[in-house]
Structures are given as structure tokens and as C-alpha cells.
Amino acid sequence: MSFIVIEGGEGSGKGTLMQALQTRYADERVVFSREPGGTPLAEEIRHCLLQPRDEPVASDTELLLMFASRAQHLAQVIEPALARGDTVICDRFTDSSYAYQGVARGLGAERVEWLEQFVQGERRPDLVVILDLEPALGQARIAGRLEPKDRLDAEDLAFHQAVRNAYLARAQQAPQRYRVIDAEQSPDAVFEQVMSAIQACRS
Ligand code: TMP
């Protein structure tokens, strides 16, 4: 039983990695999920959060909706899976709130900490893998994608630079729980390194 989170900015290869992990763990008791989202209600909150809209979204609203989605996801998916003894691999979790809302939106770590305590109690991931990539490189990688950018991905390069720095700063604070992987490497090399981090965490 382990709770593993994969984090990374746009173009970092998070989607490709999650697919490779799902294939690798297809026959094992591993639950894959994502945030915001992961249950029907939480997916509705995701849609509200990420859809581009004319009305400005207050940063506090954004933060609270992220944690509303998280509360539902924890109650319906993550906690029951861990209680059954399954491993959970989640595409994003609270480190995204620290990086995007706490730092890039400028809300500060204290409010995120407060909500983390309120919504999660003692629950923290056992391992957070950060796919680290220079944001300009990430943007170049996704330049050919057809789907429109979501409301947060559409922010400027300085915003994404702040997100990256925030991830790296969090990894430095608790190196035993984080594994920073150079996402400039090939998808295969990234997958191998992530697998060894996950295996060490599960053993
Ligand atoms: P993704 O799941 O497609 O990578 O995108 C989700 C978006 O939501 C991404 O721009 C990061 C953002 N996000 C936050 O800003 N705060 C959070 O707590 C989470 C989970 C995601």
C-alpha cells in the first residue's frame, strides 16, 4: 500500500508517463487517478476550474475548488483504495496547490497548509515524483497539440517558471519524500527512473 503522486508542468511528459505506468501495472492492485477530478463530482469541479471563461476567477475560489475536488476524491477513491491495501498513483495532488495557487498565484503557503490539514488530516503522499522541465521547452513540446490550453496552462511563461521553482523548493525541503526527474530525457529513460523510485517506495 503506497500513495504515489506524479507532478510536472505542461509538456513535461506526465501524460505519457501515466499511460506507461498504467500498462506496466495493469495486472496489479494499483488505482490510477488524477486531480483535480477522479470522481464524477470532482470531474465536474475540474471542468469548472479549467474551462477558459470571461469572468475573472478569484485565486481563493480557485484554491477552494481544488480542495473541494480533493476532499471528494480522498473520500471516494484514495482513502478506500489505501484501506483495501491497494497502491494509488495519482496525476497531481497537493503539491500542485502549493506550486500553482500558493506560489504562482501568490496566495502563500499558509493558506494551502491550512486547507491541507483540514481536508487531508494526516494523509500525505509516500512519494512525489516531479518531472522537471524548463517551461519554455515544455511549451515548445506541446506547440503542435490540437486541444485548446486549459485556463491555467494558458498563463504566461513567468507563471510556469514560478510553478517550476516552487516544485523544486518543495522537493528540497523534504528530499526523502520527493524524487526530481530530468524530463528532458527520453520517455523510456524517464519511465525507468520513475519505476525504480516507485519500486523502492513500495518495497
Ligand atoms: P492537468 O491535470 O491536465 O495537468 O491539468 C490540471 C491543471 O490544474 C494544471 O494546469 C495544474 C492545475 N492545478 C492547480 O492549479 N492546482 C491543483 O491543486 C491541481 C491538482 C491542479
mmCIF file of C-alpha atoms and ligand atoms in Angstrom:
data_model
loop_
_atom_site.group_PDB
_atom_site.id
_atom_site.type_symbol
_atom_site.label_atom_id
_atom_site.label_comp_id
_atom_site.label_asym_id
_atom_site.label_seq_id
_atom_site.Cartn_x
_atom_site.Cartn_y
_atom_site.Cartn_z
ATOM 1 C CA MET A 1 0.000 0.000 0.000
ATOM 2 C CA SER A 2 1.543 3.284 -1.125
ATOM 3 C CA PHE A 3 0.274 6.651 -2.188
ATOM 4 C CA ILE A 4 2.342 7.944 -5.097
ATOM 5 C CA VAL A 5 1.900 11.279 -6.863
ATOM 6 C CA ILE A 6 3.262 12.386 -10.235
ATOM 7 C CA GLU A 7 3.721 16.139 -10.669
ATOM 8 C CA GLY A 8 5.051 18.279 -13.509
ATOM 9 C CA GLY A 9 4.297 21.259 -15.725
ATOM 10 C CA GLU A 10 2.844 21.275 -19.217
ATOM 11 C CA GLY A 11 4.867 19.365 -21.790
ATOM 12 C CA SER A 12 6.823 17.517 -19.080
ATOM 13 C CA GLY A 13 5.581 14.115 -20.321
ATOM 14 C CA LYS A 14 3.271 13.442 -17.389
ATOM 15 C CA GLY A 15 0.510 12.049 -19.630
ATOM 16 C CA THR A 16 2.869 9.695 -21.487
ATOM 17 C CA LEU A 17 4.348 8.516 -18.191
ATOM 18 C CA MET A 18 0.931 7.870 -16.623
ATOM 19 C CA GLN A 19 -0.053 5.764 -19.654
ATOM 20 C CA ALA A 20 3.165 3.738 -19.446
ATOM 21 C CA LEU A 21 2.599 3.159 -15.720
ATOM 22 C CA GLN A 22 -0.987 2.015 -16.331
ATOM 23 C CA THR A 23 0.254 -0.530 -18.858
ATOM 24 C CA ARG A 24 3.013 -1.711 -16.528
ATOM 25 C CA TYR A 25 0.674 -2.113 -13.539
ATOM 26 C CA ALA A 26 -2.394 -3.395 -15.428
ATOM 27 C CA ASP A 27 -2.315 -6.718 -13.535
ATOM 28 C CA GLU A 28 -1.611 -5.328 -10.091
ATOM 29 C CA ARG A 29 -3.722 -3.732 -7.409
ATOM 30 C CA VAL A 30 -2.852 -0.200 -8.430
ATOM 31 C CA VAL A 31 -5.508 2.505 -8.697
ATOM 32 C CA PHE A 32 -4.810 5.336 -11.145
ATOM 33 C CA SER A 33 -6.463 8.684 -10.716
ATOM 34 C CA ARG A 34 -5.983 12.394 -11.249
ATOM 35 C CA GLU A 35 -6.582 15.818 -9.730
ATOM 36 C CA PRO A 36 -8.497 17.960 -9.996
ATOM 37 C CA GLY A 37 -11.009 15.187 -10.654
ATOM 38 C CA GLY A 38 -11.092 11.447 -10.028
ATOM 39 C CA THR A 39 -14.822 11.048 -9.206
ATOM 40 C CA PRO A 40 -17.875 12.224 -11.187
ATOM 41 C CA LEU A 41 -18.421 15.205 -8.868
ATOM 42 C CA ALA A 42 -14.719 16.052 -8.724
ATOM 43 C CA GLU A 43 -14.566 15.860 -12.535
ATOM 44 C CA GLU A 44 -17.392 18.423 -12.672
ATOM 45 C CA ILE A 45 -15.340 20.666 -10.383
ATOM 46 C CA ARG A 46 -12.343 20.091 -12.701
ATOM 47 C CA HIS A 47 -14.403 21.277 -15.645
ATOM 48 C CA CYS A 48 -15.455 24.426 -13.741
ATOM 49 C CA LEU A 49 -11.846 25.098 -12.811
ATOM 50 C CA LEU A 50 -10.111 24.552 -16.117
ATOM 51 C CA GLN A 51 -12.595 25.842 -18.660
ATOM 52 C CA PRO A 52 -11.494 29.225 -20.032
ATOM 53 C CA ARG A 53 -14.084 31.849 -19.007
ATOM 54 C CA ASP A 54 -14.700 35.578 -19.271
ATOM 55 C CA GLU A 55 -15.459 36.063 -15.583
ATOM 56 C CA PRO A 56 -12.220 36.536 -13.635
ATOM 57 C CA VAL A 57 -11.708 33.674 -11.175
ATOM 58 C CA ALA A 58 -10.577 34.837 -7.726
ATOM 59 C CA SER A 59 -7.482 32.952 -6.616
ATOM 60 C CA ASP A 60 -9.220 31.991 -3.360
ATOM 61 C CA THR A 61 -12.071 30.444 -5.365
ATOM 62 C CA GLU A 62 -9.559 28.506 -7.410
ATOM 63 C CA LEU A 63 -7.810 27.198 -4.294
ATOM 64 C CA LEU A 64 -11.054 26.236 -2.556
ATOM 65 C CA LEU A 65 -12.351 24.387 -5.613
ATOM 66 C CA MET A 66 -9.078 22.460 -5.879
ATOM 67 C CA PHE A 67 -9.551 21.339 -2.281
ATOM 68 C CA ALA A 68 -13.270 20.646 -2.763
ATOM 69 C CA SER A 69 -12.329 18.269 -5.564
ATOM 70 C CA ARG A 70 -9.582 16.784 -3.345
ATOM 71 C CA ALA A 71 -11.957 16.206 -0.406
ATOM 72 C CA GLN A 72 -14.341 14.269 -2.637
ATOM 73 C CA HIS A 73 -11.536 12.333 -4.303
ATOM 74 C CA LEU A 74 -9.998 11.369 -0.965
ATOM 75 C CA ALA A 75 -13.338 10.232 0.439
ATOM 76 C CA GLN A 76 -14.490 8.257 -2.598
ATOM 77 C CA VAL A 77 -11.290 6.927 -4.144
ATOM 78 C CA ILE A 78 -7.972 7.443 -2.369
ATOM 79 C CA GLU A 79 -8.807 6.518 1.232
ATOM 80 C CA PRO A 80 -10.904 3.438 0.316
ATOM 81 C CA ALA A 81 -8.150 2.193 -2.039
ATOM 82 C CA LEU A 82 -5.426 2.611 0.576
ATOM 83 C CA ALA A 83 -7.655 0.985 3.211
ATOM 84 C CA ARG A 84 -8.017 -2.075 0.908
ATOM 85 C CA GLY A 85 -4.229 -2.245 0.652
ATOM 86 C CA ASP A 86 -4.070 -1.025 -2.964
ATOM 87 C CA THR A 87 -1.421 1.347 -4.253
ATOM 88 C CA VAL A 88 -2.666 4.697 -5.578
ATOM 89 C CA ILE A 89 -0.825 6.537 -8.336
ATOM 90 C CA CYS A 90 -2.287 9.999 -8.772
ATOM 91 C CA ASP A 91 -1.649 12.508 -11.548
ATOM 92 C CA ARG A 92 -1.157 15.671 -9.389
ATOM 93 C CA PHE A 93 -2.106 16.291 -5.751
ATOM 94 C CA THR A 94 -1.485 18.969 -3.129
ATOM 95 C CA ASP A 95 1.983 19.922 -4.375
ATOM 96 C CA SER A 96 0.152 21.401 -7.369
ATOM 97 C CA SER A 97 -1.854 23.603 -4.989
ATOM 98 C CA TYR A 98 1.350 24.774 -3.277
ATOM 99 C CA ALA A 99 3.016 25.498 -6.622
ATOM 100 C CA TYR A 100 0.127 26.962 -8.661
ATOM 101 C CA GLN A 101 -2.070 28.671 -6.057
ATOM 102 C CA GLY A 102 0.391 29.146 -3.194
ATOM 103 C CA VAL A 103 3.323 30.448 -5.217
ATOM 104 C CA ALA A 104 2.371 31.274 -8.833
ATOM 105 C CA ARG A 105 -0.962 32.883 -7.818
ATOM 106 C CA GLY A 106 0.741 34.379 -4.773
ATOM 107 C CA LEU A 107 -1.683 33.114 -2.106
ATOM 108 C CA GLY A 108 1.139 31.951 0.148
ATOM 109 C CA ALA A 109 1.893 28.560 1.663
ATOM 110 C CA GLU A 110 -0.008 29.128 4.918
ATOM 111 C CA ARG A 111 -3.480 29.007 3.395
ATOM 112 C CA VAL A 112 -2.601 25.880 1.463
ATOM 113 C CA GLU A 113 -1.209 24.305 4.630
ATOM 114 C CA TRP A 114 -4.385 25.154 6.483
ATOM 115 C CA LEU A 115 -6.587 23.531 3.843
ATOM 116 C CA GLU A 116 -4.231 20.563 3.562
ATOM 117 C CA GLN A 117 -4.668 19.920 7.278
ATOM 118 C CA PHE A 118 -8.424 20.481 7.125
ATOM 119 C CA VAL A 119 -9.072 18.247 4.097
ATOM 120 C CA GLN A 120 -6.375 15.609 4.424
ATOM 121 C CA GLY A 121 -5.752 15.265 8.150
ATOM 122 C CA GLU A 122 -2.532 13.278 8.372
ATOM 123 C CA ARG A 123 -2.752 11.910 4.816
ATOM 124 C CA ARG A 124 0.338 12.760 2.733
ATOM 125 C CA PRO A 125 1.820 11.002 -0.312
ATOM 126 C CA ASP A 126 4.573 8.461 0.376
ATOM 127 C CA LEU A 127 6.379 9.546 -2.782
ATOM 128 C CA VAL A 128 6.071 12.594 -5.040
ATOM 129 C CA VAL A 129 7.774 12.315 -8.432
ATOM 130 C CA ILE A 130 8.424 15.676 -10.078
ATOM 131 C CA LEU A 131 9.014 15.693 -13.829
ATOM 132 C CA ASP A 132 11.243 18.740 -14.058
ATOM 133 C CA LEU A 133 11.483 20.692 -17.295
ATOM 134 C CA GLU A 134 12.362 24.225 -18.358
ATOM 135 C CA PRO A 135 8.889 25.716 -19.082
ATOM 136 C CA ALA A 136 9.917 27.177 -22.464
ATOM 137 C CA LEU A 137 10.917 23.675 -23.547
ATOM 138 C CA GLY A 138 7.612 22.280 -22.308
ATOM 139 C CA GLN A 139 5.701 24.901 -24.279
ATOM 140 C CA ALA A 140 7.697 24.128 -27.416
ATOM 141 C CA ARG A 141 6.898 20.433 -26.990
ATOM 142 C CA ILE A 142 3.156 20.991 -26.857
ATOM 143 C CA ALA A 143 3.050 23.643 -29.590
ATOM 144 C CA GLY A 144 1.612 21.127 -32.081
ATOM 145 C CA ARG A 145 -1.207 19.881 -29.849
ATOM 146 C CA LEU A 146 -4.694 20.321 -31.182
ATOM 147 C CA GLU A 147 -6.659 20.602 -27.927
ATOM 148 C CA PRO A 148 -7.009 24.145 -26.535
ATOM 149 C CA LYS A 149 -4.994 25.061 -23.420
ATOM 150 C CA ASP A 150 -6.820 24.984 -20.107
ATOM 151 C CA ARG A 151 -7.262 28.168 -18.051
ATOM 152 C CA LEU A 152 -4.097 27.571 -16.005
ATOM 153 C CA ASP A 153 -1.876 26.297 -18.800
ATOM 154 C CA ALA A 154 -2.748 29.473 -20.719
ATOM 155 C CA GLU A 155 -0.845 31.570 -18.126
ATOM 156 C CA ASP A 156 2.447 33.170 -19.229
ATOM 157 C CA LEU A 157 5.981 31.813 -19.009
ATOM 158 C CA ALA A 158 6.754 33.674 -15.753
ATOM 159 C CA PHE A 159 3.802 31.876 -14.113
ATOM 160 C CA HIS A 160 5.100 28.488 -15.249
ATOM 161 C CA GLN A 161 8.629 29.397 -14.158
ATOM 162 C CA ALA A 162 7.257 30.191 -10.701
ATOM 163 C CA VAL A 163 5.486 26.806 -10.647
ATOM 164 C CA ARG A 164 8.714 25.025 -11.550
ATOM 165 C CA ASN A 165 10.736 26.839 -8.888
ATOM 166 C CA ALA A 166 8.063 26.081 -6.304
ATOM 167 C CA TYR A 167 8.186 22.354 -7.064
ATOM 168 C CA LEU A 168 11.978 22.336 -6.765
ATOM 169 C CA ALA A 169 11.864 24.263 -3.489
ATOM 170 C CA ARG A 170 9.350 21.779 -2.030
ATOM 171 C CA ALA A 171 11.490 18.843 -3.111
ATOM 172 C CA GLN A 172 14.483 20.389 -1.338
ATOM 173 C CA GLN A 173 12.549 20.768 1.898
ATOM 174 C CA ALA A 174 11.745 17.039 2.175
ATOM 175 C CA PRO A 175 14.167 15.137 -0.104
ATOM 176 C CA GLN A 176 13.207 11.742 1.369
ATOM 177 C CA ARG A 177 9.638 12.074 0.037
ATOM 178 C CA TYR A 178 10.420 13.633 -3.373
ATOM 179 C CA ARG A 179 12.193 12.427 -6.471
ATOM 180 C CA VAL A 180 13.036 15.070 -9.094
ATOM 181 C CA ILE A 181 13.470 13.553 -12.563
ATOM 182 C CA ASP A 182 15.012 15.388 -15.502
ATOM 183 C CA ALA A 183 12.139 15.391 -18.008
ATOM 184 C CA GLU A 184 14.410 16.423 -20.891
ATOM 185 C CA GLN A 185 15.442 12.779 -21.131
ATOM 186 C CA SER A 186 13.706 10.285 -23.425
ATOM 187 C CA PRO A 187 10.311 8.915 -22.272
ATOM 188 C CA ASP A 188 11.960 5.495 -21.768
ATOM 189 C CA ALA A 189 14.694 6.901 -19.528
ATOM 190 C CA VAL A 190 12.121 8.856 -17.501
ATOM 191 C CA PHE A 191 9.964 5.716 -17.158
ATOM 192 C CA GLU A 192 12.902 3.612 -15.913
ATOM 193 C CA GLN A 193 13.843 6.179 -13.272
ATOM 194 C CA VAL A 194 10.260 6.587 -12.119
ATOM 195 C CA MET A 195 9.864 2.792 -11.905
ATOM 196 C CA SER A 196 12.917 2.462 -9.685
ATOM 197 C CA ALA A 197 11.630 5.234 -7.401
ATOM 198 C CA ILE A 198 8.200 3.572 -7.185
ATOM 199 C CA GLN A 199 9.649 0.120 -6.534
ATOM 200 C CA ALA A 200 11.836 1.477 -3.743
ATOM 201 C CA CYS A 201 8.757 3.157 -2.233
ATOM 202 C CA ARG A 202 6.563 0.018 -2.453
ATOM 203 C CA SER A 203 9.159 -2.396 -1.045
HETATM 204 P P1 TMP B 1 -3.560 18.500 -15.906
HETATM 205 O O1 TMP B 1 -4.137 17.548 -14.909
HETATM 206 O O2 TMP B 1 -4.173 18.350 -17.233
HETATM 207 O O3 TMP B 1 -2.097 18.512 -15.893
HETATM 208 O O4 TMP B 1 -4.025 19.968 -15.524
HETATM 209 C C1 TMP B 1 -4.622 20.348 -14.389
HETATM 210 C C2 TMP B 1 -4.383 21.819 -14.207
HETATM 211 O O5 TMP B 1 -4.795 22.174 -12.896
HETATM 212 C C3 TMP B 1 -2.922 22.228 -14.340
HETATM 213 O O6 TMP B 1 -2.863 23.471 -15.029
HETATM 214 C C4 TMP B 1 -2.484 22.436 -12.893
HETATM 215 C C5 TMP B 1 -3.758 22.846 -12.210
HETATM 216 N N1 TMP B 1 -3.835 22.515 -10.781
HETATM 217 C C6 TMP B 1 -3.726 23.540 -9.858
HETATM 218 O O7 TMP B 1 -3.555 24.688 -10.235
HETATM 219 N N2 TMP B 1 -3.818 23.245 -8.522
HETATM 220 C C7 TMP B 1 -4.031 21.972 -8.061
HETATM 221 O O8 TMP B 1 -4.115 21.739 -6.852
HETATM 222 C C8 TMP B 1 -4.151 20.908 -9.049
HETATM 223 C C9 TMP B 1 -4.384 19.500 -8.585
HETATM 224 C C10 TMP B 1 -4.049 21.226 -10.387
#
